[in-house]
PDB file of C-alpha atoms in Angstrom:
ATOM      1  CA  UNK A1414      30.661   7.116  11.634  1.00 84.00           C
ATOM      2  CA  UNK A1415      29.549   5.028  14.579  1.00 82.00           C
ATOM      3  CA  UNK A1416      26.120   5.575  16.063  1.00 84.00           C
ATOM      4  CA  UNK A1417      25.096   2.791  18.454  1.00 80.00           C
ATOM      5  CA  UNK A1418      21.299   2.535  18.751  1.00 77.00           C
ATOM      6  CA  UNK A1419      21.332  -0.412  21.132  1.00 77.00           C
ATOM      7  CA  UNK A1420      19.852   1.625  23.967  1.00 78.00           C
ATOM      8  CA  UNK A1421      16.698   2.558  22.060  1.00 79.00           C
ATOM      9  CA  UNK A1422      13.844   0.914  23.965  1.00 79.00           C
ATOM     10  CA  UNK A1423      10.061   0.968  23.728  1.00 83.00           C
ATOM     11  CA  UNK A1424       7.438  -0.927  25.676  1.00 84.00           C
ATOM     12  CA  UNK A1425       4.390  -2.103  23.729  1.00 88.00           C
ATOM     13  CA  UNK A1426       1.223  -2.183  25.796  1.00 88.00           C
ATOM     14  CA  UNK A1427      -1.658  -0.657  23.813  1.00 90.00           C
ATOM     15  CA  UNK A1428      -3.523  -3.767  22.732  1.00 93.00           C
ATOM     16  CA  UNK A1429      -3.891  -7.510  22.357  1.00 97.00           C
ATOM     17  CA  UNK A1430      -4.654  -9.855  19.467  1.00 97.00           C
ATOM     18  CA  UNK A1431      -6.412 -13.008  20.631  1.00 96.00           C
ATOM     19  CA  UNK A1432      -8.024 -15.780  18.631  1.00 96.00           C
ATOM     20  CA  UNK A1433     -11.293 -15.155  20.451  1.00 94.00           C
ATOM     21  CA  UNK A1434     -11.459 -11.636  19.001  1.00 90.00           C
ATOM     22  CA  UNK A1435     -10.828 -12.308  15.304  1.00 96.00           C
ATOM     23  CA  UNK A1436     -12.896 -13.169  12.240  1.00 93.00           C
ATOM     24  CA  UNK A1437     -12.523 -16.166   9.930  1.00 96.00           C
ATOM     25  CA  UNK A1438     -11.863 -13.666   7.128  1.00 97.00           C
ATOM     26  CA  UNK A1439      -8.743 -11.469   7.346  1.00 98.00           C
ATOM     27  CA  UNK A1440     -10.309  -8.707   5.251  1.00 97.00           C
ATOM     28  CA  UNK A1441     -12.879  -8.195   8.003  1.00 97.00           C
ATOM     29  CA  UNK A1442     -10.133  -7.906  10.622  1.00 98.00           C
ATOM     30  CA  UNK A1443      -8.198  -5.520   8.357  1.00 98.00           C
ATOM     31  CA  UNK A1444     -11.284  -3.330   8.009  1.00 97.00           C
ATOM     32  CA  UNK A1445     -11.731  -3.252  11.789  1.00 97.00           C
ATOM     33  CA  UNK A1446      -8.074  -2.373  12.425  1.00 97.00           C
ATOM     34  CA  UNK A1447      -8.053   0.263   9.687  1.00 97.00           C
ATOM     35  CA  UNK A1448     -11.154   1.927  11.134  1.00 97.00           C
ATOM     36  CA  UNK A1449      -9.754   1.811  14.665  1.00 96.00           C
ATOM     37  CA  UNK A1450      -6.444   3.404  13.644  1.00 96.00           C
ATOM     38  CA  UNK A1451      -8.121   5.986  11.417  1.00 96.00           C
ATOM     39  CA  UNK A1452     -10.449   6.969  14.253  1.00 96.00           C
ATOM     40  CA  UNK A1453      -8.133   6.960  17.264  1.00 95.00           C
ATOM     41  CA  UNK A1454      -4.750   7.818  15.749  1.00 92.00           C
ATOM     42  CA  UNK A1455      -5.476  10.541  13.177  1.00 83.00           C
ATOM     43  CA  UNK A1456      -1.835  11.630  13.213  1.00 83.00           C
ATOM     44  CA  UNK A1457      -0.966   8.418  11.358  1.00 80.00           C
ATOM     45  CA  UNK A1458      -1.442   8.351   7.585  1.00 93.00           C
ATOM     46  CA  UNK A1459      -3.577   5.238   7.858  1.00 97.00           C
ATOM     47  CA  UNK A1460      -3.565   4.335   4.155  1.00 98.00           C
ATOM     48  CA  UNK A1461       0.219   4.641   3.742  1.00 98.00           C
ATOM     49  CA  UNK A1462       1.783   1.267   3.025  1.00 98.00           C
ATOM     50  CA  UNK A1463       5.160  -0.073   1.983  1.00 98.00           C
ATOM     51  CA  UNK A1464       5.020  -1.858  -1.363  1.00 98.00           C
ATOM     52  CA  UNK A1465       7.876  -4.337  -1.847  1.00 98.00           C
ATOM     53  CA  UNK A1466       8.665  -5.707  -5.286  1.00 98.00           C
ATOM     54  CA  UNK A1467      11.390  -7.677  -7.016  1.00 98.00           C
ATOM     55  CA  UNK A1468      12.904  -5.364  -9.589  1.00 96.00           C
ATOM     56  CA  UNK A1469      13.881  -6.243 -13.139  1.00 93.00           C
ATOM     57  CA  UNK A1470      17.479  -5.842 -11.912  1.00 95.00           C
ATOM     58  CA  UNK A1471      16.954  -8.726  -9.470  1.00 96.00           C
ATOM     59  CA  UNK A1472      16.979  -6.562  -6.336  1.00 97.00           C
ATOM     60  CA  UNK A1473      14.016  -6.228  -3.968  1.00 98.00           C
ATOM     61  CA  UNK A1474      12.835  -2.697  -3.283  1.00 98.00           C
ATOM     62  CA  UNK A1475      10.297  -1.176  -0.920  1.00 98.00           C
ATOM     63  CA  UNK A1476       8.648   2.224  -1.168  1.00 97.00           C
ATOM     64  CA  UNK A1477       5.678   3.896   0.494  1.00 98.00           C
ATOM     65  CA  UNK A1478       2.536   4.251  -1.612  1.00 97.00           C
ATOM     66  CA  UNK A1479      -1.073   5.045  -0.717  1.00 98.00           C
ATOM     67  CA  UNK A1480      -3.867   2.511  -0.538  1.00 98.00           C
ATOM     68  CA  UNK A1481      -6.869   3.955  -2.354  1.00 98.00           C
ATOM     69  CA  UNK A1482      -9.437   1.181  -1.962  1.00 98.00           C
ATOM     70  CA  UNK A1483      -9.840  -2.256  -0.467  1.00 97.00           C
ATOM     71  CA  UNK A1484     -12.550  -4.801  -1.214  1.00 96.00           C
ATOM     72  CA  UNK A1485     -13.215  -8.482  -0.562  1.00 95.00           C
ATOM     73  CA  UNK A1486     -10.923  -9.123  -3.555  1.00 97.00           C
ATOM     74  CA  UNK A1487      -7.887  -7.138  -2.467  1.00 98.00           C
ATOM     75  CA  UNK A1488      -6.034  -3.855  -2.124  1.00 98.00           C
ATOM     76  CA  UNK A1489      -5.930  -1.172  -4.847  1.00 98.00           C
ATOM     77  CA  UNK A1490      -3.348   1.546  -5.480  1.00 98.00           C
ATOM     78  CA  UNK A1491      -2.422   3.656  -8.515  1.00 98.00           C
ATOM     79  CA  UNK A1492       0.859   4.357 -10.241  1.00 96.00           C
ATOM     80  CA  UNK A1493       2.623   4.922 -13.536  1.00 95.00           C
ATOM     81  CA  UNK A1494       2.732   1.521 -15.262  1.00 97.00           C
ATOM     82  CA  UNK A1495       6.036   2.496 -16.918  1.00 95.00           C
ATOM     83  CA  UNK A1496       7.730   3.473 -13.641  1.00 95.00           C
ATOM     84  CA  UNK A1497      10.326   1.309 -11.936  1.00 96.00           C
ATOM     85  CA  UNK A1498       7.698  -0.267  -9.665  1.00 97.00           C
ATOM     86  CA  UNK A1499       5.205  -0.652 -12.508  1.00 97.00           C
ATOM     87  CA  UNK A1500       7.742  -2.572 -14.605  1.00 97.00           C
ATOM     88  CA  UNK A1501       8.762  -4.627 -11.567  1.00 98.00           C
ATOM     89  CA  UNK A1502       5.165  -5.645 -10.865  1.00 98.00           C
ATOM     90  CA  UNK A1503       4.498  -6.587 -14.482  1.00 97.00           C
ATOM     91  CA  UNK A1504       7.671  -8.706 -14.551  1.00 97.00           C
ATOM     92  CA  UNK A1505       7.214 -10.206 -11.057  1.00 98.00           C
ATOM     93  CA  UNK A1506       3.592  -9.852  -9.888  1.00 98.00           C
ATOM     94  CA  UNK A1507       4.155 -11.477  -6.477  1.00 98.00           C
ATOM     95  CA  UNK A1508       4.449  -8.505  -4.107  1.00 98.00           C
ATOM     96  CA  UNK A1509       4.215  -7.587  -0.428  1.00 98.00           C
ATOM     97  CA  UNK A1510       2.286  -4.777   1.241  1.00 98.00           C
ATOM     98  CA  UNK A1511       3.124  -3.652   4.768  1.00 98.00           C
ATOM     99  CA  UNK A1512       1.201  -1.264   7.020  1.00 98.00           C
ATOM    100  CA  UNK A1513       2.907   0.090  10.142  1.00 97.00           C
ATOM    101  CA  UNK A1514       0.589   1.943  12.496  1.00 96.00           C
ATOM    102  CA  UNK A1515       2.981   3.157  15.170  1.00 94.00           C
ATOM    103  CA  UNK A1516       0.344   4.867  17.294  1.00 94.00           C
ATOM    104  CA  UNK A1517      -1.603   1.647  17.721  1.00 96.00           C
ATOM    105  CA  UNK A1518       1.553  -0.514  17.858  1.00 97.00           C
ATOM    106  CA  UNK A1519       0.244  -2.608  14.973  1.00 97.00           C
ATOM    107  CA  UNK A1520       1.522  -3.980  11.691  1.00 98.00           C
ATOM    108  CA  UNK A1521      -0.176  -5.812   8.829  1.00 98.00           C
ATOM    109  CA  UNK A1522       1.892  -7.694   6.255  1.00 98.00           C
ATOM    110  CA  UNK A1523       0.197  -8.884   3.072  1.00 98.00           C
ATOM    111  CA  UNK A1524       1.591 -11.239   0.458  1.00 98.00           C
ATOM    112  CA  UNK A1525      -0.301 -11.330  -2.806  1.00 98.00           C
ATOM    113  CA  UNK A1526      -0.356 -11.211  -6.570  1.00 98.00           C
ATOM    114  CA  UNK A1527      -0.769  -7.849  -8.292  1.00 98.00           C
ATOM    115  CA  UNK A1528      -2.638  -7.302 -11.533  1.00 98.00           C
ATOM    116  CA  UNK A1529      -3.941  -4.286 -13.425  1.00 98.00           C
ATOM    117  CA  UNK A1530      -7.503  -3.260 -12.712  1.00 98.00           C
ATOM    118  CA  UNK A1531     -10.004  -2.641 -15.522  1.00 97.00           C
ATOM    119  CA  UNK A1532      -9.322   0.577 -17.498  1.00 97.00           C
ATOM    120  CA  UNK A1533     -12.758   2.005 -16.708  1.00 97.00           C
ATOM    121  CA  UNK A1534     -12.004   1.723 -12.970  1.00 97.00           C
ATOM    122  CA  UNK A1535      -8.732   3.600 -13.458  1.00 97.00           C
ATOM    123  CA  UNK A1536     -10.642   6.195 -15.495  1.00 96.00           C
ATOM    124  CA  UNK A1537     -13.127   6.692 -12.692  1.00 97.00           C
ATOM    125  CA  UNK A1538     -10.478   7.221 -10.042  1.00 96.00           C
ATOM    126  CA  UNK A1539      -8.414   9.505 -12.300  1.00 95.00           C
ATOM    127  CA  UNK A1540     -11.454  11.741 -12.857  1.00 96.00           C
ATOM    128  CA  UNK A1541     -11.859  12.096  -9.077  1.00 96.00           C
ATOM    129  CA  UNK A1542      -8.298  13.382  -8.571  1.00 95.00           C
ATOM    130  CA  UNK A1543      -7.514  17.074  -8.156  1.00 93.00           C
ATOM    131  CA  UNK A1544      -6.685  18.742 -11.450  1.00 94.00           C
ATOM    132  CA  UNK A1545      -3.100  19.354 -10.386  1.00 90.00           C
ATOM    133  CA  UNK A1546      -2.607  15.636  -9.691  1.00 93.00           C
ATOM    134  CA  UNK A1547      -4.072  14.789 -13.086  1.00 93.00           C
ATOM    135  CA  UNK A1548      -1.603  17.123 -14.782  1.00 92.00           C
ATOM    136  CA  UNK A1549       1.251  15.748 -12.684  1.00 89.00           C
ATOM    137  CA  UNK A1550       0.524  12.216 -13.919  1.00 89.00           C
ATOM    138  CA  UNK A1551       0.961  13.470 -17.499  1.00 88.00           C
ATOM    139  CA  UNK A1552       4.005  15.611 -16.744  1.00 86.00           C
ATOM    140  CA  UNK A1553       6.191  13.024 -15.024  1.00 81.00           C
ATOM    141  CA  UNK A1554       7.750  10.033 -16.757  1.00 81.00           C
ATOM    142  CA  UNK A1555       8.131   8.441 -13.361  1.00 78.00           C
ATOM    143  CA  UNK A1556      11.547   6.929 -12.540  1.00 75.00           C
ATOM    144  CA  UNK A1557      13.163   8.310 -15.727  1.00 75.00           C
ATOM    145  CA  UNK A1558      16.282  10.433 -15.261  1.00 75.00           C
ATOM    146  CA  UNK A1559      15.658  14.191 -15.504  1.00 76.00           C
ATOM    147  CA  UNK A1560      18.490  16.711 -15.504  1.00 81.00           C
ATOM    148  CA  UNK A1561      16.747  19.354 -13.358  1.00 89.00           C
ATOM    149  CA  UNK A1562      13.425  20.288 -11.792  1.00 93.00           C
ATOM    150  CA  UNK A1563      12.845  23.128 -14.235  1.00 90.00           C
ATOM    151  CA  UNK A1564      12.167  20.601 -16.981  1.00 84.00           C
ATOM    152  CA  UNK A1565       9.283  19.159 -14.961  1.00 85.00           C
ATOM    153  CA  UNK A1566       7.881  22.603 -14.162  1.00 88.00           C
ATOM    154  CA  UNK A1567       8.047  23.656 -17.816  1.00 87.00           C
ATOM    155  CA  UNK A1568       6.270  20.474 -18.855  1.00 87.00           C
ATOM    156  CA  UNK A1569       3.560  21.132 -16.279  1.00 86.00           C
ATOM    157  CA  UNK A1570       3.119  24.682 -17.596  1.00 88.00           C
ATOM    158  CA  UNK A1571       2.734  23.408 -21.151  1.00 90.00           C
ATOM    159  CA  UNK A1572       0.115  20.903 -20.052  1.00 87.00           C
ATOM    160  CA  UNK A1573      -1.795  23.576 -18.120  1.00 89.00           C
ATOM    161  CA  UNK A1574      -2.020  25.601 -21.343  1.00 88.00           C
ATOM    162  CA  UNK A1575      -2.914  22.542 -23.438  1.00 90.00           C
ATOM    163  CA  UNK A1576      -5.792  21.459 -21.187  1.00 90.00           C
ATOM    164  CA  UNK A1577      -7.005  24.905 -20.133  1.00 90.00           C
ATOM    165  CA  UNK A1578     -10.800  24.737 -19.703  1.00 89.00           C
ATOM    166  CA  UNK A1579     -10.745  21.142 -20.973  1.00 91.00           C
ATOM    167  CA  UNK A1580     -11.158  17.771 -19.231  1.00 93.00           C
ATOM    168  CA  UNK A1581      -7.870  15.952 -18.680  1.00 95.00           C
ATOM    169  CA  UNK A1582      -7.899  12.345 -19.936  1.00 94.00           C
ATOM    170  CA  UNK A1583      -6.158   9.568 -18.046  1.00 96.00           C
ATOM    171  CA  UNK A1584      -2.816   8.759 -19.691  1.00 94.00           C
ATOM    172  CA  UNK A1585      -2.641   5.178 -20.940  1.00 94.00           C
ATOM    173  CA  UNK A1586       0.536   4.570 -18.938  1.00 95.00           C
ATOM    174  CA  UNK A1587      -1.145   5.391 -15.616  1.00 96.00           C
ATOM    175  CA  UNK A1588      -3.639   3.277 -13.692  1.00 97.00           C
ATOM    176  CA  UNK A1589      -4.422   0.944 -10.846  1.00 98.00           C
ATOM    177  CA  UNK A1590      -3.155  -2.357  -9.555  1.00 98.00           C
ATOM    178  CA  UNK A1591      -5.058  -4.685  -7.250  1.00 98.00           C
ATOM    179  CA  UNK A1592      -3.122  -6.953  -4.915  1.00 98.00           C
ATOM    180  CA  UNK A1593      -5.092 -10.141  -4.304  1.00 98.00           C
ATOM    181  CA  UNK A1594      -3.864 -11.578  -1.001  1.00 98.00           C
ATOM    182  CA  UNK A1595      -2.735 -15.141  -0.386  1.00 98.00           C
ATOM    183  CA  UNK A1596      -1.364 -14.470   3.107  1.00 98.00           C
ATOM    184  CA  UNK A1597      -2.073 -11.744   5.677  1.00 98.00           C
ATOM    185  CA  UNK A1598      -0.271 -11.432   9.004  1.00 98.00           C
ATOM    186  CA  UNK A1599      -1.498  -9.207  11.834  1.00 98.00           C
ATOM    187  CA  UNK A1600       1.027  -8.057  14.444  1.00 98.00           C
ATOM    188  CA  UNK A1601       0.138  -6.431  17.752  1.00 98.00           C
ATOM    189  CA  UNK A1602       2.947  -5.183  19.974  1.00 97.00           C
ATOM    190  CA  UNK A1603       2.988  -6.674  23.469  1.00 96.00           C
ATOM    191  CA  UNK A1604       5.099  -6.313  26.612  1.00 93.00           C
ATOM    192  CA  UNK A1605       8.452  -8.089  26.952  1.00 92.00           C
ATOM    193  CA  UNK A1606       8.643  -8.542  23.173  1.00 92.00           C
ATOM    194  CA  UNK A1607       6.061 -11.354  23.347  1.00 95.00           C
ATOM    195  CA  UNK A1608       4.116  -9.817  20.501  1.00 97.00           C
ATOM    196  CA  UNK A1609       0.884 -11.272  19.121  1.00 98.00           C
ATOM    197  CA  UNK A1610       1.171 -12.554  15.544  1.00 98.00           C
ATOM    198  CA  UNK A1611      -1.779 -14.121  13.742  1.00 98.00           C
ATOM    199  CA  UNK A1612      -1.322 -15.379  10.183  1.00 98.00           C
ATOM    200  CA  UNK A1613      -4.055 -16.128   7.641  1.00 98.00           C
ATOM    201  CA  UNK A1614      -3.144 -18.297   4.626  1.00 98.00           C
ATOM    202  CA  UNK A1615      -5.492 -18.798   1.699  1.00 98.00           C
ATOM    203  CA  UNK A1616      -6.228 -22.471   0.992  1.00 98.00           C
ATOM    204  CA  UNK A1617      -7.175 -24.222  -2.247  1.00 97.00           C
ATOM    205  CA  UNK A1618     -10.852 -24.214  -1.208  1.00 97.00           C
ATOM    206  CA  UNK A1619     -10.642 -20.403  -0.685  1.00 96.00           C
ATOM    207  CA  UNK A1620     -10.999 -20.684   3.069  1.00 97.00           C
ATOM    208  CA  UNK A1621      -8.358 -19.160   5.313  1.00 98.00           C
ATOM    209  CA  UNK A1622      -6.063 -21.183   7.560  1.00 98.00           C
ATOM    210  CA  UNK A1623      -5.412 -19.301  10.812  1.00 98.00           C
ATOM    211  CA  UNK A1624      -2.284 -19.817  12.900  1.00 98.00           C
ATOM    212  CA  UNK A1625      -0.493 -18.054  15.754  1.00 98.00           C
ATOM    213  CA  UNK A1626       3.199 -17.395  15.183  1.00 98.00           C
ATOM    214  CA  UNK A1627       5.892 -17.043  17.784  1.00 97.00           C
ATOM    215  CA  UNK A1628       7.050 -13.427  18.110  1.00 96.00           C
TER     216      UNK A1628
END
């Protein structure tokens, strides 16, 4: 197999990222970018992000998950704590989040430390999920080997009968993580590969150091 992709070319010309247009706080700039992308590029799944972790096997791994909330403290997503990524985060809480918004020619890369959110917050989000998603969280021992799909479907059927006309409690092994950022980089595609890159780094006094990086 030999498939040369060297001729793939794209010109980036949809925006700029200048120091005169940014806030002292990267969360404010993230909120602005998120709103802009969500409004003007609805075909993008704006809250989809790549979560990169260092696994218990020593290998890094990235996978796409969905951001469910962001606050002044950080970025929240939900998962099975006993899954491969859940175990990786618990063992190595330093993680990276990456948003790629192709329509806007933008990326955001976030380095931070992940920790479990309070159980009552996980409870509240779990209660807001569709019933099928609640059952799915119980049915799947995420990342465990399963011999065929029928096993999962049978387990789901059993749970549907068990919780028929009853509220579905959040399983203890499922909940949220918050990633508290220590570094956030904003990338805006520009012509001639001279992209704009602005990096925020959290300092010991909790202010953010802002620097432009070469593309």
